[in-house]
């Protein structure tokens, strides 16, 4: 783990008890996110990305069993009590969820919703809180903030609701922002606007961002580093430029081949055969081997650890056959 890491995760595991046994959603995850960087976490649905984000915030449901260590600025969040965690969320760590309509209170005006956060974490009230709400709405490029602050969530478009959620997340000037697929439910034009907004705010405020998405075209535009998850494990971590130039895990390569490209416009999209394994029935060895075109016997028997296999400490991969691509 880097000494300069804002967030350091060691051996993170998340399990859920079910009638059929223990469901392993995240397995032995190690990750360091540096101060000021934008780290993108990618992978298919069901690979554990959102569960990882909730574990970092310690927002998992009570029935979840979380193991390992999550440190923020060197402090183990597992040692925090409920009150300390509540104070940390919002004030230093914030999260933007995929569907703002499910996050906003439908019975509250949007301005009142944002003001509640300011009252709880910044002790602002009255005129000062109302003024700060308008400043935040203006910062996220909402026209006529005063009118918008008086509206209810159902009166706003999806893009405007997401801007309101961003304003809420930024209200207490956090140093670490988790964005869990914040543009998935939006049309292409609105997606671009939201991304431009987040990029501008991040640079202006100097925030560290964990951005969760399945859109690799988007990742290529915004990421400093990329982490690929499969079946609850990190299988590759690399600087963005290096990742898109030479991905080393066969799953990473397969994801890139599935992405639409302008130079092959009109050609049928590639697809990864098979599906992400059931967390209750994870295969032995490397979890990707049933779908992998280069799997060998060792892949079926031994699960490779995430490691610097090519001598480049900035590029890690969990694959026995990684050098076949070089």
PDB file of C-alpha atoms in Angstrom:
ATOM      1  CA  UNK A   1       0.000   0.000   0.000  1.00  0.00           C
ATOM      2  CA  UNK A   2       1.246   3.473  -0.860  1.00  0.00           C
ATOM      3  CA  UNK A   3       2.100   5.805   2.020  1.00  0.00           C
ATOM      4  CA  UNK A   4       0.368   8.606   0.105  1.00  0.00           C
ATOM      5  CA  UNK A   5      -2.917   6.715  -0.201  1.00  0.00           C
ATOM      6  CA  UNK A   6      -5.998   8.590   0.943  1.00  0.00           C
ATOM      7  CA  UNK A   7      -7.945   5.309   1.061  1.00  0.00           C
ATOM      8  CA  UNK A   8      -6.167   2.008   1.740  1.00  0.00           C
ATOM      9  CA  UNK A   9      -8.075  -1.285   1.569  1.00  0.00           C
ATOM     10  CA  UNK A  10      -6.499  -4.507   2.785  1.00  0.00           C
ATOM     11  CA  UNK A  11      -7.979  -7.992   2.374  1.00  0.00           C
ATOM     12  CA  UNK A  12     -11.548  -6.703   2.136  1.00  0.00           C
ATOM     13  CA  UNK A  13     -14.154  -9.428   2.111  1.00  0.00           C
ATOM     14  CA  UNK A  14     -17.948  -9.174   2.103  1.00  0.00           C
ATOM     15  CA  UNK A  15     -20.278 -12.128   2.612  1.00  0.00           C
ATOM     16  CA  UNK A  16     -24.030 -12.462   2.936  1.00  0.00           C
ATOM     17  CA  UNK A  17     -25.719 -15.313   4.752  1.00  0.00           C
ATOM     18  CA  UNK A  18     -28.395 -16.980   2.595  1.00  0.00           C
ATOM     19  CA  UNK A  19     -30.490 -20.142   2.886  1.00  0.00           C
ATOM     20  CA  UNK A  20     -28.139 -21.785   0.386  1.00  0.00           C
ATOM     21  CA  UNK A  21     -24.958 -20.778   2.195  1.00  0.00           C
ATOM     22  CA  UNK A  22     -22.474 -17.930   2.333  1.00  0.00           C
ATOM     23  CA  UNK A  23     -22.609 -15.628  -0.682  1.00  0.00           C
ATOM     24  CA  UNK A  24     -19.143 -14.169  -1.258  1.00  0.00           C
ATOM     25  CA  UNK A  25     -19.681 -10.793  -2.914  1.00  0.00           C
ATOM     26  CA  UNK A  26     -16.152  -9.420  -2.439  1.00  0.00           C
ATOM     27  CA  UNK A  27     -13.092 -11.617  -1.930  1.00  0.00           C
ATOM     28  CA  UNK A  28      -9.702 -10.546  -0.559  1.00  0.00           C
ATOM     29  CA  UNK A  29      -9.644  -7.112  -2.198  1.00  0.00           C
ATOM     30  CA  UNK A  30      -6.540  -4.918  -1.816  1.00  0.00           C
ATOM     31  CA  UNK A  31      -6.543  -1.390  -3.174  1.00  0.00           C
ATOM     32  CA  UNK A  32      -4.928   2.005  -2.566  1.00  0.00           C
ATOM     33  CA  UNK A  33      -6.485   5.187  -3.937  1.00  0.00           C
ATOM     34  CA  UNK A  34      -4.086   8.095  -4.033  1.00  0.00           C
ATOM     35  CA  UNK A  35      -4.851  11.630  -2.930  1.00  0.00           C
ATOM     36  CA  UNK A  36      -6.320  13.644  -5.809  1.00  0.00           C
ATOM     37  CA  UNK A  37      -6.695  10.815  -8.317  1.00  0.00           C
ATOM     38  CA  UNK A  38      -9.751   9.581 -10.185  1.00  0.00           C
ATOM     39  CA  UNK A  39      -9.842   5.791  -9.913  1.00  0.00           C
ATOM     40  CA  UNK A  40     -12.350   3.927 -12.104  1.00  0.00           C
ATOM     41  CA  UNK A  41     -13.668   0.534 -11.027  1.00  0.00           C
ATOM     42  CA  UNK A  42     -15.126  -1.465 -13.926  1.00  0.00           C
ATOM     43  CA  UNK A  43     -16.664  -4.865 -14.611  1.00  0.00           C
ATOM     44  CA  UNK A  44     -19.935  -6.581 -15.482  1.00  0.00           C
ATOM     45  CA  UNK A  45     -22.993  -6.392 -13.237  1.00  0.00           C
ATOM     46  CA  UNK A  46     -22.698  -8.770 -10.308  1.00  0.00           C
ATOM     47  CA  UNK A  47     -18.909  -8.491  -9.971  1.00  0.00           C
ATOM     48  CA  UNK A  48     -19.012  -6.694  -6.613  1.00  0.00           C
ATOM     49  CA  UNK A  49     -18.342  -3.061  -7.558  1.00  0.00           C
ATOM     50  CA  UNK A  50     -21.261  -1.466  -5.700  1.00  0.00           C
ATOM     51  CA  UNK A  51     -20.840  -3.752  -2.679  1.00  0.00           C
ATOM     52  CA  UNK A  52     -17.214  -2.625  -2.500  1.00  0.00           C
ATOM     53  CA  UNK A  53     -18.316   1.026  -2.522  1.00  0.00           C
ATOM     54  CA  UNK A  54     -20.837   0.420   0.271  1.00  0.00           C
ATOM     55  CA  UNK A  55     -18.179  -1.411   2.276  1.00  0.00           C
ATOM     56  CA  UNK A  56     -15.837   1.581   1.984  1.00  0.00           C
ATOM     57  CA  UNK A  57     -18.618   3.795   3.360  1.00  0.00           C
ATOM     58  CA  UNK A  58     -19.554   1.134   5.937  1.00  0.00           C
ATOM     59  CA  UNK A  59     -23.122   1.268   4.667  1.00  0.00           C
ATOM     60  CA  UNK A  60     -23.649  -2.469   4.205  1.00  0.00           C
ATOM     61  CA  UNK A  61     -26.816  -3.975   5.724  1.00  0.00           C
ATOM     62  CA  UNK A  62     -26.562  -5.570   9.146  1.00  0.00           C
ATOM     63  CA  UNK A  63     -26.702  -9.105   7.724  1.00  0.00           C
ATOM     64  CA  UNK A  64     -23.486  -8.517   5.736  1.00  0.00           C
ATOM     65  CA  UNK A  65     -20.250  -9.881   7.167  1.00  0.00           C
ATOM     66  CA  UNK A  66     -17.377  -7.523   6.368  1.00  0.00           C
ATOM     67  CA  UNK A  67     -13.758  -8.495   6.975  1.00  0.00           C
ATOM     68  CA  UNK A  68     -10.415  -6.859   6.279  1.00  0.00           C
ATOM     69  CA  UNK A  69      -9.387  -3.262   6.855  1.00  0.00           C
ATOM     70  CA  UNK A  70     -10.457   0.042   5.299  1.00  0.00           C
ATOM     71  CA  UNK A  71      -8.296   3.029   6.237  1.00  0.00           C
ATOM     72  CA  UNK A  72      -9.067   6.655   5.481  1.00  0.00           C
ATOM     73  CA  UNK A  73      -6.158   9.031   6.020  1.00  0.00           C
ATOM     74  CA  UNK A  74      -4.508   6.223   7.966  1.00  0.00           C
ATOM     75  CA  UNK A  75      -7.438   5.698  10.352  1.00  0.00           C
ATOM     76  CA  UNK A  76      -9.138   2.302  10.487  1.00  0.00           C
ATOM     77  CA  UNK A  77     -12.847   2.889   9.824  1.00  0.00           C
ATOM     78  CA  UNK A  78     -13.629  -0.385  11.565  1.00  0.00           C
ATOM     79  CA  UNK A  79     -12.691   1.256  14.866  1.00  0.00           C
ATOM     80  CA  UNK A  80     -15.197   4.097  14.393  1.00  0.00           C
ATOM     81  CA  UNK A  81     -18.406   4.140  16.374  1.00  0.00           C
ATOM     82  CA  UNK A  82     -21.755   4.983  14.795  1.00  0.00           C
ATOM     83  CA  UNK A  83     -21.553   8.658  15.732  1.00  0.00           C
ATOM     84  CA  UNK A  84     -18.010   9.038  14.370  1.00  0.00           C
ATOM     85  CA  UNK A  85     -18.947   7.293  11.134  1.00  0.00           C
ATOM     86  CA  UNK A  86     -22.007   9.493  10.737  1.00  0.00           C
ATOM     87  CA  UNK A  87     -19.834  12.560  11.141  1.00  0.00           C
ATOM     88  CA  UNK A  88     -17.271  11.259   8.632  1.00  0.00           C
ATOM     89  CA  UNK A  89     -19.881  10.563   5.951  1.00  0.00           C
ATOM     90  CA  UNK A  90     -20.822  13.728   4.194  1.00  0.00           C
ATOM     91  CA  UNK A  91     -18.158  15.848   5.861  1.00  0.00           C
ATOM     92  CA  UNK A  92     -15.162  13.929   4.470  1.00  0.00           C
ATOM     93  CA  UNK A  93     -16.558  11.045   2.411  1.00  0.00           C
ATOM     94  CA  UNK A  94     -19.636  11.332   0.186  1.00  0.00           C
ATOM     95  CA  UNK A  95     -21.389   9.079  -2.299  1.00  0.00           C
ATOM     96  CA  UNK A  96     -23.508   9.666  -5.397  1.00  0.00           C
ATOM     97  CA  UNK A  97     -25.832   6.752  -6.166  1.00  0.00           C
ATOM     98  CA  UNK A  98     -27.012   5.462  -9.528  1.00  0.00           C
ATOM     99  CA  UNK A  99     -30.670   6.437  -9.231  1.00  0.00           C
ATOM    100  CA  UNK A 100     -31.232   9.843  -7.612  1.00  0.00           C
ATOM    101  CA  UNK A 101     -35.011   9.340  -7.541  1.00  0.00           C
ATOM    102  CA  UNK A 102     -34.561   6.515  -5.023  1.00  0.00           C
ATOM    103  CA  UNK A 103     -32.176   8.596  -2.904  1.00  0.00           C
ATOM    104  CA  UNK A 104     -34.122  11.859  -2.689  1.00  0.00           C
ATOM    105  CA  UNK A 105     -37.053  12.099  -0.292  1.00  0.00           C
ATOM    106  CA  UNK A 106     -40.178  12.443  -2.468  1.00  0.00           C
ATOM    107  CA  UNK A 107     -41.972  14.343   0.306  1.00  0.00           C
ATOM    108  CA  UNK A 108     -39.298  17.015   0.716  1.00  0.00           C
ATOM    109  CA  UNK A 109     -38.456  19.985  -1.443  1.00  0.00           C
ATOM    110  CA  UNK A 110     -34.997  19.556  -2.933  1.00  0.00           C
ATOM    111  CA  UNK A 111     -33.654  22.659  -1.213  1.00  0.00           C
ATOM    112  CA  UNK A 112     -34.824  21.370   2.174  1.00  0.00           C
ATOM    113  CA  UNK A 113     -33.155  18.017   1.478  1.00  0.00           C
ATOM    114  CA  UNK A 114     -29.778  19.674   0.848  1.00  0.00           C
ATOM    115  CA  UNK A 115     -30.225  22.004   3.811  1.00  0.00           C
ATOM    116  CA  UNK A 116     -30.665  19.029   6.169  1.00  0.00           C
ATOM    117  CA  UNK A 117     -27.138  17.883   5.310  1.00  0.00           C
ATOM    118  CA  UNK A 118     -25.750  21.341   5.978  1.00  0.00           C
ATOM    119  CA  UNK A 119     -27.542  21.511   9.304  1.00  0.00           C
ATOM    120  CA  UNK A 120     -26.259  18.090  10.359  1.00  0.00           C
ATOM    121  CA  UNK A 121     -22.616  18.438   9.278  1.00  0.00           C
ATOM    122  CA  UNK A 122     -21.917  22.169   9.054  1.00  0.00           C
ATOM    123  CA  UNK A 123     -24.220  23.514  11.750  1.00  0.00           C
ATOM    124  CA  UNK A 124     -25.692  26.011   9.295  1.00  0.00           C
ATOM    125  CA  UNK A 125     -29.269  27.151   9.688  1.00  0.00           C
ATOM    126  CA  UNK A 126     -31.664  29.891   8.654  1.00  0.00           C
ATOM    127  CA  UNK A 127     -30.504  32.382   6.046  1.00  0.00           C
ATOM    128  CA  UNK A 128     -26.922  31.040   5.952  1.00  0.00           C
ATOM    129  CA  UNK A 129     -28.128  27.514   5.112  1.00  0.00           C
ATOM    130  CA  UNK A 130     -30.555  28.754   2.443  1.00  0.00           C
ATOM    131  CA  UNK A 131     -27.827  30.861   0.840  1.00  0.00           C
ATOM    132  CA  UNK A 132     -25.412  27.915   0.813  1.00  0.00           C
ATOM    133  CA  UNK A 133     -28.062  25.719  -0.847  1.00  0.00           C
ATOM    134  CA  UNK A 134     -28.424  28.247  -3.668  1.00  0.00           C
ATOM    135  CA  UNK A 135     -24.634  28.452  -4.076  1.00  0.00           C
ATOM    136  CA  UNK A 136     -24.398  24.672  -4.363  1.00  0.00           C
ATOM    137  CA  UNK A 137     -27.204  24.486  -6.916  1.00  0.00           C
ATOM    138  CA  UNK A 138     -25.509  27.196  -8.922  1.00  0.00           C
ATOM    139  CA  UNK A 139     -22.194  25.301  -8.730  1.00  0.00           C
ATOM    140  CA  UNK A 140     -23.812  22.212 -10.302  1.00  0.00           C
ATOM    141  CA  UNK A 141     -25.117  24.418 -13.124  1.00  0.00           C
ATOM    142  CA  UNK A 142     -28.801  24.424 -12.276  1.00  0.00           C
ATOM    143  CA  UNK A 143     -30.582  27.401 -13.857  1.00  0.00           C
ATOM    144  CA  UNK A 144     -32.788  29.470 -11.546  1.00  0.00           C
ATOM    145  CA  UNK A 145     -31.596  27.840  -8.279  1.00  0.00           C
ATOM    146  CA  UNK A 146     -34.244  29.577  -6.162  1.00  0.00           C
ATOM    147  CA  UNK A 147     -37.094  28.081  -8.144  1.00  0.00           C
ATOM    148  CA  UNK A 148     -35.447  24.656  -8.322  1.00  0.00           C
ATOM    149  CA  UNK A 149     -34.837  24.571  -4.556  1.00  0.00           C
ATOM    150  CA  UNK A 150     -38.598  24.819  -4.018  1.00  0.00           C
ATOM    151  CA  UNK A 151     -39.412  21.901  -6.318  1.00  0.00           C
ATOM    152  CA  UNK A 152     -40.036  18.259  -5.394  1.00  0.00           C
ATOM    153  CA  UNK A 153     -38.022  15.388  -6.929  1.00  0.00           C
ATOM    154  CA  UNK A 154     -40.875  14.297  -9.226  1.00  0.00           C
ATOM    155  CA  UNK A 155     -40.966  17.792 -10.731  1.00  0.00           C
ATOM    156  CA  UNK A 156     -37.350  17.580 -11.940  1.00  0.00           C
ATOM    157  CA  UNK A 157     -35.812  15.652 -14.834  1.00  0.00           C
ATOM    158  CA  UNK A 158     -33.365  12.790 -14.256  1.00  0.00           C
ATOM    159  CA  UNK A 159     -30.408  15.020 -15.050  1.00  0.00           C
ATOM    160  CA  UNK A 160     -31.574  17.746 -12.686  1.00  0.00           C
ATOM    161  CA  UNK A 161     -32.186  15.213  -9.906  1.00  0.00           C
ATOM    162  CA  UNK A 162     -28.661  13.885 -10.352  1.00  0.00           C
ATOM    163  CA  UNK A 163     -27.296  17.437 -10.156  1.00  0.00           C
ATOM    164  CA  UNK A 164     -29.207  17.854  -6.895  1.00  0.00           C
ATOM    165  CA  UNK A 165     -27.589  14.671  -5.561  1.00  0.00           C
ATOM    166  CA  UNK A 166     -24.165  15.948  -6.594  1.00  0.00           C
ATOM    167  CA  UNK A 167     -24.900  19.230  -4.803  1.00  0.00           C
ATOM    168  CA  UNK A 168     -25.861  17.262  -1.677  1.00  0.00           C
ATOM    169  CA  UNK A 169     -22.707  15.139  -1.868  1.00  0.00           C
ATOM    170  CA  UNK A 170     -20.537  18.246  -2.241  1.00  0.00           C
ATOM    171  CA  UNK A 171     -22.331  20.318   0.394  1.00  0.00           C
ATOM    172  CA  UNK A 172     -19.771  19.646   3.118  1.00  0.00           C
ATOM    173  CA  UNK A 173     -16.674  19.769   0.868  1.00  0.00           C
ATOM    174  CA  UNK A 174     -15.641  16.089   1.151  1.00  0.00           C
ATOM    175  CA  UNK A 175     -12.128  15.065   0.168  1.00  0.00           C
ATOM    176  CA  UNK A 176     -13.264  11.643  -1.133  1.00  0.00           C
ATOM    177  CA  UNK A 177     -16.250  11.164  -3.454  1.00  0.00           C
ATOM    178  CA  UNK A 178     -17.665   7.793  -4.532  1.00  0.00           C
ATOM    179  CA  UNK A 179     -19.767   7.949  -7.706  1.00  0.00           C
ATOM    180  CA  UNK A 180     -21.620   4.664  -8.309  1.00  0.00           C
ATOM    181  CA  UNK A 181     -22.643   4.679 -11.992  1.00  0.00           C
ATOM    182  CA  UNK A 182     -24.099   8.198 -11.694  1.00  0.00           C
ATOM    183  CA  UNK A 183     -24.840   8.518 -15.427  1.00  0.00           C
ATOM    184  CA  UNK A 184     -26.301   5.066 -16.208  1.00  0.00           C
ATOM    185  CA  UNK A 185     -29.970   6.120 -16.072  1.00  0.00           C
ATOM    186  CA  UNK A 186     -29.415   9.266 -18.169  1.00  0.00           C
ATOM    187  CA  UNK A 187     -29.546   9.937 -21.904  1.00  0.00           C
ATOM    188  CA  UNK A 188     -26.271  10.417 -23.788  1.00  0.00           C
ATOM    189  CA  UNK A 189     -26.431  14.216 -23.879  1.00  0.00           C
ATOM    190  CA  UNK A 190     -27.191  14.490 -20.162  1.00  0.00           C
ATOM    191  CA  UNK A 191     -24.454  11.952 -19.386  1.00  0.00           C
ATOM    192  CA  UNK A 192     -21.908  14.190 -21.093  1.00  0.00           C
ATOM    193  CA  UNK A 193     -23.144  17.219 -19.148  1.00  0.00           C
ATOM    194  CA  UNK A 194     -22.927  15.419 -15.799  1.00  0.00           C
ATOM    195  CA  UNK A 195     -19.433  14.104 -16.562  1.00  0.00           C
ATOM    196  CA  UNK A 196     -18.254  17.548 -17.577  1.00  0.00           C
ATOM    197  CA  UNK A 197     -19.697  18.907 -14.353  1.00  0.00           C
ATOM    198  CA  UNK A 198     -18.018  16.258 -12.167  1.00  0.00           C
ATOM    199  CA  UNK A 199     -14.692  16.725 -13.942  1.00  0.00           C
ATOM    200  CA  UNK A 200     -14.814  20.490 -13.470  1.00  0.00           C
ATOM    201  CA  UNK A 201     -15.763  20.272  -9.784  1.00  0.00           C
ATOM    202  CA  UNK A 202     -13.146  17.615  -9.087  1.00  0.00           C
ATOM    203  CA  UNK A 203     -10.345  19.732 -10.556  1.00  0.00           C
ATOM    204  CA  UNK A 204     -11.535  22.899  -8.854  1.00  0.00           C
ATOM    205  CA  UNK A 205     -11.915  21.269  -5.444  1.00  0.00           C
ATOM    206  CA  UNK A 206      -8.978  18.849  -5.715  1.00  0.00           C
ATOM    207  CA  UNK A 207     -11.118  15.864  -4.693  1.00  0.00           C
ATOM    208  CA  UNK A 208     -10.230  12.188  -4.842  1.00  0.00           C
ATOM    209  CA  UNK A 209     -12.870  10.206  -6.757  1.00  0.00           C
ATOM    210  CA  UNK A 210     -13.779   6.528  -6.995  1.00  0.00           C
ATOM    211  CA  UNK A 211     -15.915   6.239 -10.135  1.00  0.00           C
ATOM    212  CA  UNK A 212     -17.814   2.985 -10.684  1.00  0.00           C
ATOM    213  CA  UNK A 213     -18.992   2.220 -14.204  1.00  0.00           C
ATOM    214  CA  UNK A 214     -19.258  -0.430 -16.902  1.00  0.00           C
ATOM    215  CA  UNK A 215     -18.653   2.098 -19.704  1.00  0.00           C
ATOM    216  CA  UNK A 216     -15.045   1.692 -20.861  1.00  0.00           C
ATOM    217  CA  UNK A 217     -15.345   4.506 -23.408  1.00  0.00           C
ATOM    218  CA  UNK A 218     -16.142   6.786 -20.499  1.00  0.00           C
ATOM    219  CA  UNK A 219     -13.270   5.390 -18.450  1.00  0.00           C
ATOM    220  CA  UNK A 220     -10.777   6.179 -21.210  1.00  0.00           C
ATOM    221  CA  UNK A 221     -11.780   9.851 -20.989  1.00  0.00           C
ATOM    222  CA  UNK A 222     -11.670  10.431 -17.239  1.00  0.00           C
ATOM    223  CA  UNK A 223      -9.592   7.826 -15.364  1.00  0.00           C
ATOM    224  CA  UNK A 224      -6.134   8.223 -13.884  1.00  0.00           C
ATOM    225  CA  UNK A 225      -6.087   4.533 -12.978  1.00  0.00           C
ATOM    226  CA  UNK A 226      -8.377   1.600 -13.728  1.00  0.00           C
ATOM    227  CA  UNK A 227      -9.320  -1.411 -11.616  1.00  0.00           C
ATOM    228  CA  UNK A 228     -11.152  -4.383 -13.155  1.00  0.00           C
ATOM    229  CA  UNK A 229     -13.359  -6.573 -10.949  1.00  0.00           C
ATOM    230  CA  UNK A 230     -14.571 -10.058 -11.766  1.00  0.00           C
ATOM    231  CA  UNK A 231     -16.540 -12.385  -9.482  1.00  0.00           C
ATOM    232  CA  UNK A 232     -15.778 -10.280  -6.414  1.00  0.00           C
ATOM    233  CA  UNK A 233     -12.037  -9.985  -7.044  1.00  0.00           C
ATOM    234  CA  UNK A 234      -9.760  -7.346  -8.512  1.00  0.00           C
ATOM    235  CA  UNK A 235      -8.115  -8.973 -11.530  1.00  0.00           C
ATOM    236  CA  UNK A 236      -6.197  -5.998 -12.944  1.00  0.00           C
ATOM    237  CA  UNK A 237      -5.097  -2.533 -11.807  1.00  0.00           C
ATOM    238  CA  UNK A 238      -3.175  -0.188 -14.111  1.00  0.00           C
ATOM    239  CA  UNK A 239      -2.696   3.442 -15.122  1.00  0.00           C
ATOM    240  CA  UNK A 240      -5.398   4.362 -17.629  1.00  0.00           C
ATOM    241  CA  UNK A 241      -3.064   4.871 -20.600  1.00  0.00           C
ATOM    242  CA  UNK A 242      -1.260   1.596 -19.967  1.00  0.00           C
ATOM    243  CA  UNK A 243      -4.519  -0.280 -19.458  1.00  0.00           C
ATOM    244  CA  UNK A 244      -6.027   0.769 -22.775  1.00  0.00           C
ATOM    245  CA  UNK A 245      -2.732   0.258 -24.607  1.00  0.00           C
ATOM    246  CA  UNK A 246      -1.935  -3.193 -23.233  1.00  0.00           C
ATOM    247  CA  UNK A 247      -4.486  -4.849 -20.917  1.00  0.00           C
ATOM    248  CA  UNK A 248      -2.961  -8.009 -19.475  1.00  0.00           C
ATOM    249  CA  UNK A 249      -5.924  -9.959 -18.098  1.00  0.00           C
ATOM    250  CA  UNK A 250      -8.028 -11.874 -20.649  1.00  0.00           C
ATOM    251  CA  UNK A 251     -11.192 -10.538 -19.012  1.00  0.00           C
ATOM    252  CA  UNK A 252      -9.985  -6.948 -19.446  1.00  0.00           C
ATOM    253  CA  UNK A 253      -9.209  -7.648 -23.097  1.00  0.00           C
ATOM    254  CA  UNK A 254     -12.635  -9.210 -23.583  1.00  0.00           C
ATOM    255  CA  UNK A 255     -14.350  -6.156 -22.058  1.00  0.00           C
ATOM    256  CA  UNK A 256     -12.464  -3.849 -24.431  1.00  0.00           C
ATOM    257  CA  UNK A 257     -13.362  -5.999 -27.438  1.00  0.00           C
ATOM    258  CA  UNK A 258     -17.036  -5.684 -26.477  1.00  0.00           C
ATOM    259  CA  UNK A 259     -16.881  -1.880 -26.533  1.00  0.00           C
ATOM    260  CA  UNK A 260     -18.222  -0.139 -29.684  1.00  0.00           C
ATOM    261  CA  UNK A 261     -15.502   1.514 -31.792  1.00  0.00           C
ATOM    262  CA  UNK A 262     -15.942   4.145 -34.476  1.00  0.00           C
ATOM    263  CA  UNK A 263     -13.323   2.577 -36.721  1.00  0.00           C
ATOM    264  CA  UNK A 264     -15.421  -0.597 -37.013  1.00  0.00           C
ATOM    265  CA  UNK A 265     -18.807   1.126 -37.240  1.00  0.00           C
ATOM    266  CA  UNK A 266     -21.436  -1.260 -38.526  1.00  0.00           C
ATOM    267  CA  UNK A 267     -19.595  -4.414 -37.499  1.00  0.00           C
ATOM    268  CA  UNK A 268     -21.360  -6.761 -35.029  1.00  0.00           C
ATOM    269  CA  UNK A 269     -20.356  -6.285 -31.400  1.00  0.00           C
ATOM    270  CA  UNK A 270     -18.240  -8.942 -29.762  1.00  0.00           C
ATOM    271  CA  UNK A 271     -19.607 -10.727 -26.697  1.00  0.00           C
ATOM    272  CA  UNK A 272     -18.052 -12.638 -23.832  1.00  0.00           C
ATOM    273  CA  UNK A 273     -19.361 -16.168 -23.868  1.00  0.00           C
ATOM    274  CA  UNK A 274     -20.923 -17.433 -20.650  1.00  0.00           C
ATOM    275  CA  UNK A 275     -21.747 -15.341 -17.589  1.00  0.00           C
ATOM    276  CA  UNK A 276     -20.359 -14.172 -14.272  1.00  0.00           C
ATOM    277  CA  UNK A 277     -20.387 -17.186 -11.905  1.00  0.00           C
ATOM    278  CA  UNK A 278     -22.906 -17.471  -9.099  1.00  0.00           C
ATOM    279  CA  UNK A 279     -21.198 -16.217  -5.902  1.00  0.00           C
ATOM    280  CA  UNK A 280     -22.583 -19.294  -4.144  1.00  0.00           C
ATOM    281  CA  UNK A 281     -20.878 -21.606  -6.631  1.00  0.00           C
ATOM    282  CA  UNK A 282     -17.599 -19.945  -7.529  1.00  0.00           C
ATOM    283  CA  UNK A 283     -15.467 -22.308  -9.657  1.00  0.00           C
ATOM    284  CA  UNK A 284     -12.150 -23.606  -8.381  1.00  0.00           C
ATOM    285  CA  UNK A 285      -9.023 -21.839  -9.539  1.00  0.00           C
ATOM    286  CA  UNK A 286      -9.380 -18.603 -11.471  1.00  0.00           C
ATOM    287  CA  UNK A 287     -13.085 -17.674 -11.584  1.00  0.00           C
ATOM    288  CA  UNK A 288     -12.750 -16.512 -15.202  1.00  0.00           C
ATOM    289  CA  UNK A 289     -11.304 -19.774 -16.534  1.00  0.00           C
ATOM    290  CA  UNK A 290     -14.671 -21.215 -17.794  1.00  0.00           C
ATOM    291  CA  UNK A 291     -14.946 -18.197 -20.142  1.00  0.00           C
ATOM    292  CA  UNK A 292     -11.243 -17.700 -20.859  1.00  0.00           C
ATOM    293  CA  UNK A 293      -9.849 -18.520 -24.341  1.00  0.00           C
ATOM    294  CA  UNK A 294      -6.294 -19.080 -23.034  1.00  0.00           C
ATOM    295  CA  UNK A 295      -6.971 -21.019 -19.819  1.00  0.00           C
ATOM    296  CA  UNK A 296      -4.608 -23.881 -18.970  1.00  0.00           C
ATOM    297  CA  UNK A 297      -4.837 -26.606 -16.350  1.00  0.00           C
ATOM    298  CA  UNK A 298      -3.214 -24.435 -13.687  1.00  0.00           C
ATOM    299  CA  UNK A 299      -5.979 -21.844 -14.162  1.00  0.00           C
ATOM    300  CA  UNK A 300      -8.566 -24.481 -13.258  1.00  0.00           C
ATOM    301  CA  UNK A 301      -6.769 -25.453 -10.066  1.00  0.00           C
ATOM    302  CA  UNK A 302      -5.021 -22.358  -8.636  1.00  0.00           C
ATOM    303  CA  UNK A 303      -6.419 -18.862  -8.165  1.00  0.00           C
ATOM    304  CA  UNK A 304      -3.698 -16.300  -9.018  1.00  0.00           C
ATOM    305  CA  UNK A 305      -3.173 -13.335  -6.700  1.00  0.00           C
ATOM    306  CA  UNK A 306      -3.122  -9.757  -7.946  1.00  0.00           C
ATOM    307  CA  UNK A 307       0.568  -9.039  -8.445  1.00  0.00           C
ATOM    308  CA  UNK A 308       3.212  -7.061 -10.381  1.00  0.00           C
ATOM    309  CA  UNK A 309       3.921  -9.801 -12.864  1.00  0.00           C
ATOM    310  CA  UNK A 310       5.790  -7.803 -15.483  1.00  0.00           C
ATOM    311  CA  UNK A 311       8.132  -5.894 -13.211  1.00  0.00           C
ATOM    312  CA  UNK A 312       6.042  -2.721 -13.549  1.00  0.00           C
ATOM    313  CA  UNK A 313       4.819  -1.882 -10.050  1.00  0.00           C
ATOM    314  CA  UNK A 314       2.067   0.372 -11.424  1.00  0.00           C
ATOM    315  CA  UNK A 315       0.465  -2.501 -13.381  1.00  0.00           C
ATOM    316  CA  UNK A 316      -0.930  -5.483 -11.466  1.00  0.00           C
ATOM    317  CA  UNK A 317      -2.723  -8.509 -12.869  1.00  0.00           C
ATOM    318  CA  UNK A 318      -4.166 -11.743 -11.467  1.00  0.00           C
ATOM    319  CA  UNK A 319      -3.477 -14.188 -14.302  1.00  0.00           C
ATOM    320  CA  UNK A 320      -1.090 -17.106 -14.802  1.00  0.00           C
ATOM    321  CA  UNK A 321      -0.933 -16.540 -18.571  1.00  0.00           C
ATOM    322  CA  UNK A 322      -0.686 -12.729 -18.599  1.00  0.00           C
ATOM    323  CA  UNK A 323       2.498 -12.665 -20.736  1.00  0.00           C
ATOM    324  CA  UNK A 324       0.793 -14.362 -23.697  1.00  0.00           C
ATOM    325  CA  UNK A 325      -0.387 -10.903 -24.786  1.00  0.00           C
ATOM    326  CA  UNK A 326       3.114  -9.349 -24.757  1.00  0.00           C
TER     327      UNK A 326
END
